[in-house]
PDB file of C-alpha atoms in Angstrom:
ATOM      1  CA  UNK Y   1      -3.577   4.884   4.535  1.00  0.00           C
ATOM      2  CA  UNK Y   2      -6.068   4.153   1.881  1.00  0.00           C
ATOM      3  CA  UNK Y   3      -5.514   1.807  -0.675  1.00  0.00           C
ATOM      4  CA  UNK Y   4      -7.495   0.059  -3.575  1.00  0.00           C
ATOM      5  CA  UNK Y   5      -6.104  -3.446  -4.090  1.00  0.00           C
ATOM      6  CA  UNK Y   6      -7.520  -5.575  -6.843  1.00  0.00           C
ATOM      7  CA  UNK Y   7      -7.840  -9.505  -7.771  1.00  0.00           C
ATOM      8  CA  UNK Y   8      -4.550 -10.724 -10.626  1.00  0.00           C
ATOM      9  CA  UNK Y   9      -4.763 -10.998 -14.141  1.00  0.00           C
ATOM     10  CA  UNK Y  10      -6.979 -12.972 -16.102  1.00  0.00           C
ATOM     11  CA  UNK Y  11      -7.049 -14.461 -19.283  1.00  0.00           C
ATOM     12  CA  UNK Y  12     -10.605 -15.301 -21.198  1.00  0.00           C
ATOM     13  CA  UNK Y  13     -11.581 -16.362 -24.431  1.00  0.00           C
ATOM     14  CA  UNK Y  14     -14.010 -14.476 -26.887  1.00  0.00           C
ATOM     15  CA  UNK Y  15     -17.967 -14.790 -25.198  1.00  0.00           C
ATOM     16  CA  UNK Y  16     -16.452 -15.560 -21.805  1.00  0.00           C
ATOM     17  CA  UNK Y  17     -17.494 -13.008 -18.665  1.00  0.00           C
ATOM     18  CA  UNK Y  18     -14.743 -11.902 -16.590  1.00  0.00           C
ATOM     19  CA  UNK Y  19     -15.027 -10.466 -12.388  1.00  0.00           C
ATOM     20  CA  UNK Y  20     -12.212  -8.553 -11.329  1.00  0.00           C
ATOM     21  CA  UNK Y  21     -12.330  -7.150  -7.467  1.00  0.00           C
ATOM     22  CA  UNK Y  22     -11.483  -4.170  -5.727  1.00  0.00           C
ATOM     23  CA  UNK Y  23     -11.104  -4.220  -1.791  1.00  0.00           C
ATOM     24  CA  UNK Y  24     -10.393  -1.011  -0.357  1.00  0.00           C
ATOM     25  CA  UNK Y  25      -8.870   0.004   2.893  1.00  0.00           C
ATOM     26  CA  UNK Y  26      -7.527   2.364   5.174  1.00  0.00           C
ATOM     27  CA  UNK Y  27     -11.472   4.946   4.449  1.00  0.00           C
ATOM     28  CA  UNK Y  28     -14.535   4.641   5.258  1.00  0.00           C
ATOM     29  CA  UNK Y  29     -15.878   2.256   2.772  1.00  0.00           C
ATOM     30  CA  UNK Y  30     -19.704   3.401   2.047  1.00  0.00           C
ATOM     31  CA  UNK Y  31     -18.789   6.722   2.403  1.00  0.00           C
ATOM     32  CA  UNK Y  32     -17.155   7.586  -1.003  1.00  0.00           C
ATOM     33  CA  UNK Y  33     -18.411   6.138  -4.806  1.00  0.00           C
ATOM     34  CA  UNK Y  34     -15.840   3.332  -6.182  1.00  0.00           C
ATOM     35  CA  UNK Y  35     -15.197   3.632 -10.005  1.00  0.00           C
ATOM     36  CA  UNK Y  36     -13.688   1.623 -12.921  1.00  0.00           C
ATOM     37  CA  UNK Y  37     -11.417   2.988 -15.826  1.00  0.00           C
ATOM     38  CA  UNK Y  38     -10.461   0.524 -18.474  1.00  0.00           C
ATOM     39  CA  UNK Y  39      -7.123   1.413 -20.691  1.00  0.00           C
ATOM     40  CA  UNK Y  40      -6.491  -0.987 -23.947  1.00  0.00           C
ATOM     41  CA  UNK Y  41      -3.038  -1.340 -24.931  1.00  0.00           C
ATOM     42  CA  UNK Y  42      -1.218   2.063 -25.959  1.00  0.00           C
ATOM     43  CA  UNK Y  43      -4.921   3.982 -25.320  1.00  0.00           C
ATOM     44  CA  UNK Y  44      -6.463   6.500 -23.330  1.00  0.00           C
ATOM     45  CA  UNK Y  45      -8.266   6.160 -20.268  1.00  0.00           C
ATOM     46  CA  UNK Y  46     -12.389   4.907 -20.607  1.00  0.00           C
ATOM     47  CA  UNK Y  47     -14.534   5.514 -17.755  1.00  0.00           C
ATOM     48  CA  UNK Y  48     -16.952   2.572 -17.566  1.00  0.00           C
ATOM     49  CA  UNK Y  49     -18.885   2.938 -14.447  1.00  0.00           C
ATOM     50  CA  UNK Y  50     -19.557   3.346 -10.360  1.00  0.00           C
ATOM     51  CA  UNK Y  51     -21.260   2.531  -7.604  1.00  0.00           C
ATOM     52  CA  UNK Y  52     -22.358   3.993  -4.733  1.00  0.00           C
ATOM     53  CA  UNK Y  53     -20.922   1.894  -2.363  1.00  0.00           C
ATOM     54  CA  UNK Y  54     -23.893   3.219   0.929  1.00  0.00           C
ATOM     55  CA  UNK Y  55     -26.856   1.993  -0.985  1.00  0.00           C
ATOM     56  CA  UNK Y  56     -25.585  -0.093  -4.239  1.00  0.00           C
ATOM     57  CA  UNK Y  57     -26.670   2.344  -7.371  1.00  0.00           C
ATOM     58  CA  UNK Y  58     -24.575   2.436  -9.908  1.00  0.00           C
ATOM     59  CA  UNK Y  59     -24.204   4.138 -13.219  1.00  0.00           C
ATOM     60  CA  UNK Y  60     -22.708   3.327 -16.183  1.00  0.00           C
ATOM     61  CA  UNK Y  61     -21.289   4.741 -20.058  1.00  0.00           C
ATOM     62  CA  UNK Y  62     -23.949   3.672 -22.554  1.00  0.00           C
ATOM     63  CA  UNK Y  63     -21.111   1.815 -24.368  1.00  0.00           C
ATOM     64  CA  UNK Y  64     -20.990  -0.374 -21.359  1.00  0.00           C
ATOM     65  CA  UNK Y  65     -24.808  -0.969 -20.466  1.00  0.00           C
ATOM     66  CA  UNK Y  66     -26.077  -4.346 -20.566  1.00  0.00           C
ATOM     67  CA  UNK Y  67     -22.872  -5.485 -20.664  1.00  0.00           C
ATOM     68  CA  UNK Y  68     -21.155  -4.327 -17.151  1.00  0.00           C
ATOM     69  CA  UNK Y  69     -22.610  -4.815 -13.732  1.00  0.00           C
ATOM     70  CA  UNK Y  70     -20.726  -3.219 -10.662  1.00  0.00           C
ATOM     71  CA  UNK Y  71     -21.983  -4.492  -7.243  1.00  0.00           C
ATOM     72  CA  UNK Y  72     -20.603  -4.401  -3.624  1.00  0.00           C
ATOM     73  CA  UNK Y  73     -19.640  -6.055  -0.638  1.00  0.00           C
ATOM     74  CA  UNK Y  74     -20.097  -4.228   2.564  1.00  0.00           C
ATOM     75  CA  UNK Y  75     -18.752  -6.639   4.848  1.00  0.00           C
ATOM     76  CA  UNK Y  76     -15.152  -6.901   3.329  1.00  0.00           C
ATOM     77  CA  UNK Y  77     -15.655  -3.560   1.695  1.00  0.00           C
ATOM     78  CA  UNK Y  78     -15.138  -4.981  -1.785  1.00  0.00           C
ATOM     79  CA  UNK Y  79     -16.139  -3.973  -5.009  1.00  0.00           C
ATOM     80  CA  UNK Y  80     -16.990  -5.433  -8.407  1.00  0.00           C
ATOM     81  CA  UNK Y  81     -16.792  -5.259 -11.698  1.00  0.00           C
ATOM     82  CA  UNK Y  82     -18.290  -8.431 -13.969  1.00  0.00           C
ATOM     83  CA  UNK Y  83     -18.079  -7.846 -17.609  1.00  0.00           C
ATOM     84  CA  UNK Y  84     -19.746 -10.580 -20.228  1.00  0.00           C
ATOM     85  CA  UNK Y  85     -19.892 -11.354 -23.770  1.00  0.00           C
ATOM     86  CA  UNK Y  86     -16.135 -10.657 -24.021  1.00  0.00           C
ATOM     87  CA  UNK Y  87     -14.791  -9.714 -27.099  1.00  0.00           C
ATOM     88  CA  UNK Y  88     -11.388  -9.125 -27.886  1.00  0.00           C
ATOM     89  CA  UNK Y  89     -11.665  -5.344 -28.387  1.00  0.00           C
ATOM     90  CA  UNK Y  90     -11.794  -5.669 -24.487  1.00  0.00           C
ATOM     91  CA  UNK Y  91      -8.334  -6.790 -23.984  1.00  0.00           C
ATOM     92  CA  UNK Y  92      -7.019  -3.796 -21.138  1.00  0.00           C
ATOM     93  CA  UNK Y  93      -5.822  -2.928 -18.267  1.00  0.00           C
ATOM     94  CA  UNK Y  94      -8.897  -2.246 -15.767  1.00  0.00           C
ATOM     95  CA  UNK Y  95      -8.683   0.275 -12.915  1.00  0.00           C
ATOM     96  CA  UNK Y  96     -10.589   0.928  -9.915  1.00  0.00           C
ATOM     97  CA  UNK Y  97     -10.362   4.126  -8.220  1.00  0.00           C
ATOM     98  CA  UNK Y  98     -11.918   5.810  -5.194  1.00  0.00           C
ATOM     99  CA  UNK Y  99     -14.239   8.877  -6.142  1.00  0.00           C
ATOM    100  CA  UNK Y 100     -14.108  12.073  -3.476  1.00  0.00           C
ATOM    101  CA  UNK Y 101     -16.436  14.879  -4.469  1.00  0.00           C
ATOM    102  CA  UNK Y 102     -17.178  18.528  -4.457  1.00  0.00           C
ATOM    103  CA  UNK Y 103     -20.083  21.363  -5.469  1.00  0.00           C
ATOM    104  CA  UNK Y 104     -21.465  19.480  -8.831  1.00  0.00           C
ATOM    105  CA  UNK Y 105     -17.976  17.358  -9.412  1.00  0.00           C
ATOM    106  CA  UNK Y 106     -16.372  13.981  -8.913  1.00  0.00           C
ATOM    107  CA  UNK Y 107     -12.522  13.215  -9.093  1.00  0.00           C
ATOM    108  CA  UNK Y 108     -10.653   9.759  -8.898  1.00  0.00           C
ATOM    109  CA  UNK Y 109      -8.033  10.897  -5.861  1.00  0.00           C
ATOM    110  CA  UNK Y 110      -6.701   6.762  -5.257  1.00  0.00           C
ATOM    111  CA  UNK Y 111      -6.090   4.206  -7.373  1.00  0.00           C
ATOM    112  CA  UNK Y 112      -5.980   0.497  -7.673  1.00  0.00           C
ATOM    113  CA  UNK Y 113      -2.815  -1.136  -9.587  1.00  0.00           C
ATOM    114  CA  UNK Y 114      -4.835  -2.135 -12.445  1.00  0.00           C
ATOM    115  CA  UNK Y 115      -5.676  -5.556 -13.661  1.00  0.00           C
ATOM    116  CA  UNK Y 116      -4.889  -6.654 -17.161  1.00  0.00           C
ATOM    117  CA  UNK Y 117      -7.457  -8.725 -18.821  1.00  0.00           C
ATOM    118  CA  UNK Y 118      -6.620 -10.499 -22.111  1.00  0.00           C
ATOM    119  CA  UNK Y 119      -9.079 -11.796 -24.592  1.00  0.00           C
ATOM    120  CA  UNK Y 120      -8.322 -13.619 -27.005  1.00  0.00           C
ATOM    121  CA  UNK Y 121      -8.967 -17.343 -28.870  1.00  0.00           C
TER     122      UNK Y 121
ATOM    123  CA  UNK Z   1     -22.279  13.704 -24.641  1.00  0.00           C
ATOM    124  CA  UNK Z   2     -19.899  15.778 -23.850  1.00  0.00           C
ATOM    125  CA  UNK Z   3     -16.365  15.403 -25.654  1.00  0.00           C
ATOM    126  CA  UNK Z   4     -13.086  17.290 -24.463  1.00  0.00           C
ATOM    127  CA  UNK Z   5     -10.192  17.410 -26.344  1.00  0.00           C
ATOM    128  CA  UNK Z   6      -6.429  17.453 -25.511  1.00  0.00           C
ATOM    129  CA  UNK Z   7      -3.258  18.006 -27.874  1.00  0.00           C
ATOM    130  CA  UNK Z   8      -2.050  14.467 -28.327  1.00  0.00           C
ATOM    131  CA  UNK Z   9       1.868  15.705 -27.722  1.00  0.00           C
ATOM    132  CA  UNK Z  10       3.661  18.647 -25.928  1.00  0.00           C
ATOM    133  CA  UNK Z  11       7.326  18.875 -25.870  1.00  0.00           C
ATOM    134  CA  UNK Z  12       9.114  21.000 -23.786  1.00  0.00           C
ATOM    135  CA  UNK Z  13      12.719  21.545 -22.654  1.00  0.00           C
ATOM    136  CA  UNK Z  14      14.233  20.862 -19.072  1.00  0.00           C
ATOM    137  CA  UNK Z  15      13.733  23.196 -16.528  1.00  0.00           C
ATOM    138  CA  UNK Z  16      10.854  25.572 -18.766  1.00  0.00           C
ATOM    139  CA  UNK Z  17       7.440  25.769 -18.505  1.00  0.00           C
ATOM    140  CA  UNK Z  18       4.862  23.586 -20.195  1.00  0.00           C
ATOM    141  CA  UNK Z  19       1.034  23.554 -20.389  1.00  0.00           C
ATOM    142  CA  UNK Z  20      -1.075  21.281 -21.310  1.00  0.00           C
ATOM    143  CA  UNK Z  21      -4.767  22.547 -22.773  1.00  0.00           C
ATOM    144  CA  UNK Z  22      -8.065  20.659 -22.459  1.00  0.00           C
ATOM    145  CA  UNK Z  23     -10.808  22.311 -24.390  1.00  0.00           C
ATOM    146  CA  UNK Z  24     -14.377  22.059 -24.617  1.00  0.00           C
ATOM    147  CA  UNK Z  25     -17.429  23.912 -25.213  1.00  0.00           C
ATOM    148  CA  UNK Z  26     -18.196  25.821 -21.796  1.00  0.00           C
ATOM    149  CA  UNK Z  27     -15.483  23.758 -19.803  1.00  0.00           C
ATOM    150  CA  UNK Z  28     -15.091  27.091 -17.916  1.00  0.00           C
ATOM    151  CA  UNK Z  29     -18.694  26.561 -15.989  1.00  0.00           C
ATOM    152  CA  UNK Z  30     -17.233  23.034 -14.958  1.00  0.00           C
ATOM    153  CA  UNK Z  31     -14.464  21.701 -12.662  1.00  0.00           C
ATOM    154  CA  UNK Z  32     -11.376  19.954 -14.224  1.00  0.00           C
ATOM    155  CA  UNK Z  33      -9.303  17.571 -12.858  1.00  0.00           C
ATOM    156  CA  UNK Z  34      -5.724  16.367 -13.805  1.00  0.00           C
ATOM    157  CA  UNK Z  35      -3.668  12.788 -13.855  1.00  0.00           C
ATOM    158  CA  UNK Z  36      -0.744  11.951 -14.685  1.00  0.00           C
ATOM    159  CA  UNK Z  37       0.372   8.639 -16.119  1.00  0.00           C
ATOM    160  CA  UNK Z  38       3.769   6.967 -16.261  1.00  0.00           C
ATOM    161  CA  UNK Z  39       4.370   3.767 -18.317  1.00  0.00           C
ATOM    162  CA  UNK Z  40       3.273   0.820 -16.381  1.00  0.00           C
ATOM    163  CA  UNK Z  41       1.529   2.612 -13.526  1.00  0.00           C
ATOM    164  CA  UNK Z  42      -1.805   3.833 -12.528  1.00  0.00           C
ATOM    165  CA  UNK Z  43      -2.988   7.428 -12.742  1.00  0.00           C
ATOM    166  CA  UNK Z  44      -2.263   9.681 -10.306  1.00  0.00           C
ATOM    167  CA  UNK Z  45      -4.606  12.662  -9.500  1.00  0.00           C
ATOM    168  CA  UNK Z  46      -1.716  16.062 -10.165  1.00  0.00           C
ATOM    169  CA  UNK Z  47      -4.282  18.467  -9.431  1.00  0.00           C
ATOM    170  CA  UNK Z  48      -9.049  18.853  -8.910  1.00  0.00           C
ATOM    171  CA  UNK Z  49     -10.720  21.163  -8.799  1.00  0.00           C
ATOM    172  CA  UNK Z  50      -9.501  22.926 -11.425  1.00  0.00           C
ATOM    173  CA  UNK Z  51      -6.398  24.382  -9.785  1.00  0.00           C
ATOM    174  CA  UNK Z  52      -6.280  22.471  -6.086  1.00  0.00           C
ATOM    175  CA  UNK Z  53      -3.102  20.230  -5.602  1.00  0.00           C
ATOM    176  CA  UNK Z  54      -3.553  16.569  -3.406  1.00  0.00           C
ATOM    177  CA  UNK Z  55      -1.311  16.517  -0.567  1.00  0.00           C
ATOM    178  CA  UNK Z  56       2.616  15.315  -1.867  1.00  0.00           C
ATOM    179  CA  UNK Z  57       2.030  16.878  -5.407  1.00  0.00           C
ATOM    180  CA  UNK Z  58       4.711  19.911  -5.850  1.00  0.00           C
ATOM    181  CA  UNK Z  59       3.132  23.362  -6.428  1.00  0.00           C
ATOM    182  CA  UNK Z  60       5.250  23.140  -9.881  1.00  0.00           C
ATOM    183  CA  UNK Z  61       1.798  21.723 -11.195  1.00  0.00           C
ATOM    184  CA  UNK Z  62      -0.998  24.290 -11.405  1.00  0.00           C
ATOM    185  CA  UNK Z  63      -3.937  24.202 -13.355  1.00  0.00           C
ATOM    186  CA  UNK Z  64      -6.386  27.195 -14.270  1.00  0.00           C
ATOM    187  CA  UNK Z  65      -9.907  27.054 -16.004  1.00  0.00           C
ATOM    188  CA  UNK Z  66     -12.130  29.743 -18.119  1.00  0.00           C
ATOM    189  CA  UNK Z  67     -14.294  29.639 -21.298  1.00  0.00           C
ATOM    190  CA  UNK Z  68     -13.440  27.539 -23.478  1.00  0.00           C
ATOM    191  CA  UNK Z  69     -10.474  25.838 -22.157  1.00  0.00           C
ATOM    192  CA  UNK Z  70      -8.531  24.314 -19.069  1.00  0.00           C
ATOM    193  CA  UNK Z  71      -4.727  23.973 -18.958  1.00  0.00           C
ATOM    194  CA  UNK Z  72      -2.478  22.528 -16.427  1.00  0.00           C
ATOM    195  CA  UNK Z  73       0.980  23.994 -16.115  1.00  0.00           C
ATOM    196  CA  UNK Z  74       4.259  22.536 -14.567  1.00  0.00           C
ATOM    197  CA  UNK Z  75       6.368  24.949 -14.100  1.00  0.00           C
ATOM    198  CA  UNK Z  76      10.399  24.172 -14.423  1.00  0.00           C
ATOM    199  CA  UNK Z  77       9.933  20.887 -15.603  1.00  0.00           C
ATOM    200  CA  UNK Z  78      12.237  18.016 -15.077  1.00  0.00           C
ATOM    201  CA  UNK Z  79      12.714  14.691 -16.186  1.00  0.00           C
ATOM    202  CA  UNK Z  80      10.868  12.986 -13.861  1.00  0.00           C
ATOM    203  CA  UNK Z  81       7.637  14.134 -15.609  1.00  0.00           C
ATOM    204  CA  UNK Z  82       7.284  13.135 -18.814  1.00  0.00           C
ATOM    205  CA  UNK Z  83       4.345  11.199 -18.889  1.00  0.00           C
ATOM    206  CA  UNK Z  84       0.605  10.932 -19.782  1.00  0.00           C
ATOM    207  CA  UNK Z  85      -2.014  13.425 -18.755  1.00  0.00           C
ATOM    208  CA  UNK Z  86      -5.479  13.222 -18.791  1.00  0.00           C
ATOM    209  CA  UNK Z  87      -7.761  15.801 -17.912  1.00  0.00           C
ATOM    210  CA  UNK Z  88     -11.395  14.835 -16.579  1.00  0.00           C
ATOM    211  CA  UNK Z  89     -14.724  16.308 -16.378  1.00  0.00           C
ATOM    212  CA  UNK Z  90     -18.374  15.609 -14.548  1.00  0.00           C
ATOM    213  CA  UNK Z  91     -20.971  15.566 -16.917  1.00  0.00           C
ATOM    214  CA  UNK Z  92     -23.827  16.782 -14.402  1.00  0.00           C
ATOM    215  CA  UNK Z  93     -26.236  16.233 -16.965  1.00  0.00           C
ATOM    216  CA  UNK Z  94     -25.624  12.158 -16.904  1.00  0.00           C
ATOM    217  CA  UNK Z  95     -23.734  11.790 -13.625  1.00  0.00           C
ATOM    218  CA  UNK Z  96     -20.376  10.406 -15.580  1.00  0.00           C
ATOM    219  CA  UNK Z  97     -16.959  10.804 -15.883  1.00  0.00           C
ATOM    220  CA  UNK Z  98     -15.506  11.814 -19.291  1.00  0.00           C
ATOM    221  CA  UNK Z  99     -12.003  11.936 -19.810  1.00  0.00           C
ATOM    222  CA  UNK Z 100      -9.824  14.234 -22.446  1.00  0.00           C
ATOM    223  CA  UNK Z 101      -8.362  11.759 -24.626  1.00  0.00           C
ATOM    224  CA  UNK Z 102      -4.255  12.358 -23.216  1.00  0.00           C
ATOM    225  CA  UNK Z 103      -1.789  14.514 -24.207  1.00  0.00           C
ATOM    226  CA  UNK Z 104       2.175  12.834 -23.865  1.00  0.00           C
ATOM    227  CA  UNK Z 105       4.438  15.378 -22.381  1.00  0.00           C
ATOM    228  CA  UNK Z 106       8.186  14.757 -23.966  1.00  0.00           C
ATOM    229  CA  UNK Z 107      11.104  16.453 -21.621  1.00  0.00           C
ATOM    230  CA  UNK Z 108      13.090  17.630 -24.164  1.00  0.00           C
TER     231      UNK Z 108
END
């Protein structure tokens, strides 16, 4: 069945980058886009990015650009997500989920269990 | 960019019907999808496509779309889901995901 399993928790201080993984199984790996949600503490739900795991393009929120890369790994089907200049404002549980799509639309139909990322001093 | 809006709380009691609105400008010339959050847990996707239901989700959760505003509706609600929902949008324009910013559903 398919399932989005990502790397444990991590703990950085202020400047630091963080990579957090997400290997998939259980699909076809290149044929659907791989996405990442971040949630702070007692927040709502931030889209930050995706890839396109067939070719590599990716997209991300402006709020995230030049700070976020998202690559892939097609020979353990894994993806990505490295995030620099940490701040603490980026303390949150980060998601990847598996996007399926339809006329002009993408939806997040499986996700990861989330990886909590604390910044702090 | 393209901001959609969700009441932050909905209460409703056991076993009645609640719905949950997600409004923004046009939203009816878009598709809308629906999550649901418990404490602790990753999303899960309650219903796409506007009103289409993933495999396992009970056909108590329906969701509709026109104009200005989407709602999902679970129908003889129980216990078992009070949570967060989120609705979610394409922006075609950009190629991103934007998210309504939750609405907590209290079982009364």
């Amino acid at each position: 069945q398919v399932q989005l399993v990502q790397s444990g928790a991590e703990v950085k201080k202020p400047g630091a980058s963080v990579k957090v993984s997400c290997k998939a199984y259980g699909y076809t790996f290149i044929a659907y886009y791989v996405h990442w949600v971040r949630q702070a503490p007692g927040q709502g739900l931030e889209w930050m990015g995706m890839i396109n795991p067939s070719g590599g393009s990716t997209n991300y929120a402006q709020k995230f650009q030049g700070r976020v890369t998202i690559t892939r790994d097609t020979s353990t089907n894994t993806v990505y997500m490295d995030l620099r200049s940490l701040r603490s404002e980026d303390t949150a549980f980060y998601f990847c989920a598996r996007g399926d799509s339809g006329y002009n639309s993408q939806w997040l139909d499986y996700w990861a269990q989330g990886t909590l990322v604390s910044v702090s001093s | 960019s393209y901001v959609v809006t969700q009441p932050p709380s909905v209460s409703v009691a056991p076993r009645k019907t609640a719905t949950i609105s997600c409004e923004a400008n046009n939203i009816g010339s878009t598709r809308v999808h629906w999550y649901q959050q418990k404490p602790g847990q990753a999303p899960v996707l309650v219903v796409f496509d506007n009103s289409d239901r993933p495999s396992g989700i009970p056909a108590r959760f329906s969701g509709s779309n026109s104009g200005n505003t989407a709602s999902l509706t679970i129908s003889r609600v129980e216990a078992g889901d009070e949570a967060d929902y989120y609705c979610q949008v394409w922006n075609v324009d950009s190629d991103h995901v934007v998210f309504g910013g939750g609405t907590k559903l209290t079982v009364l």
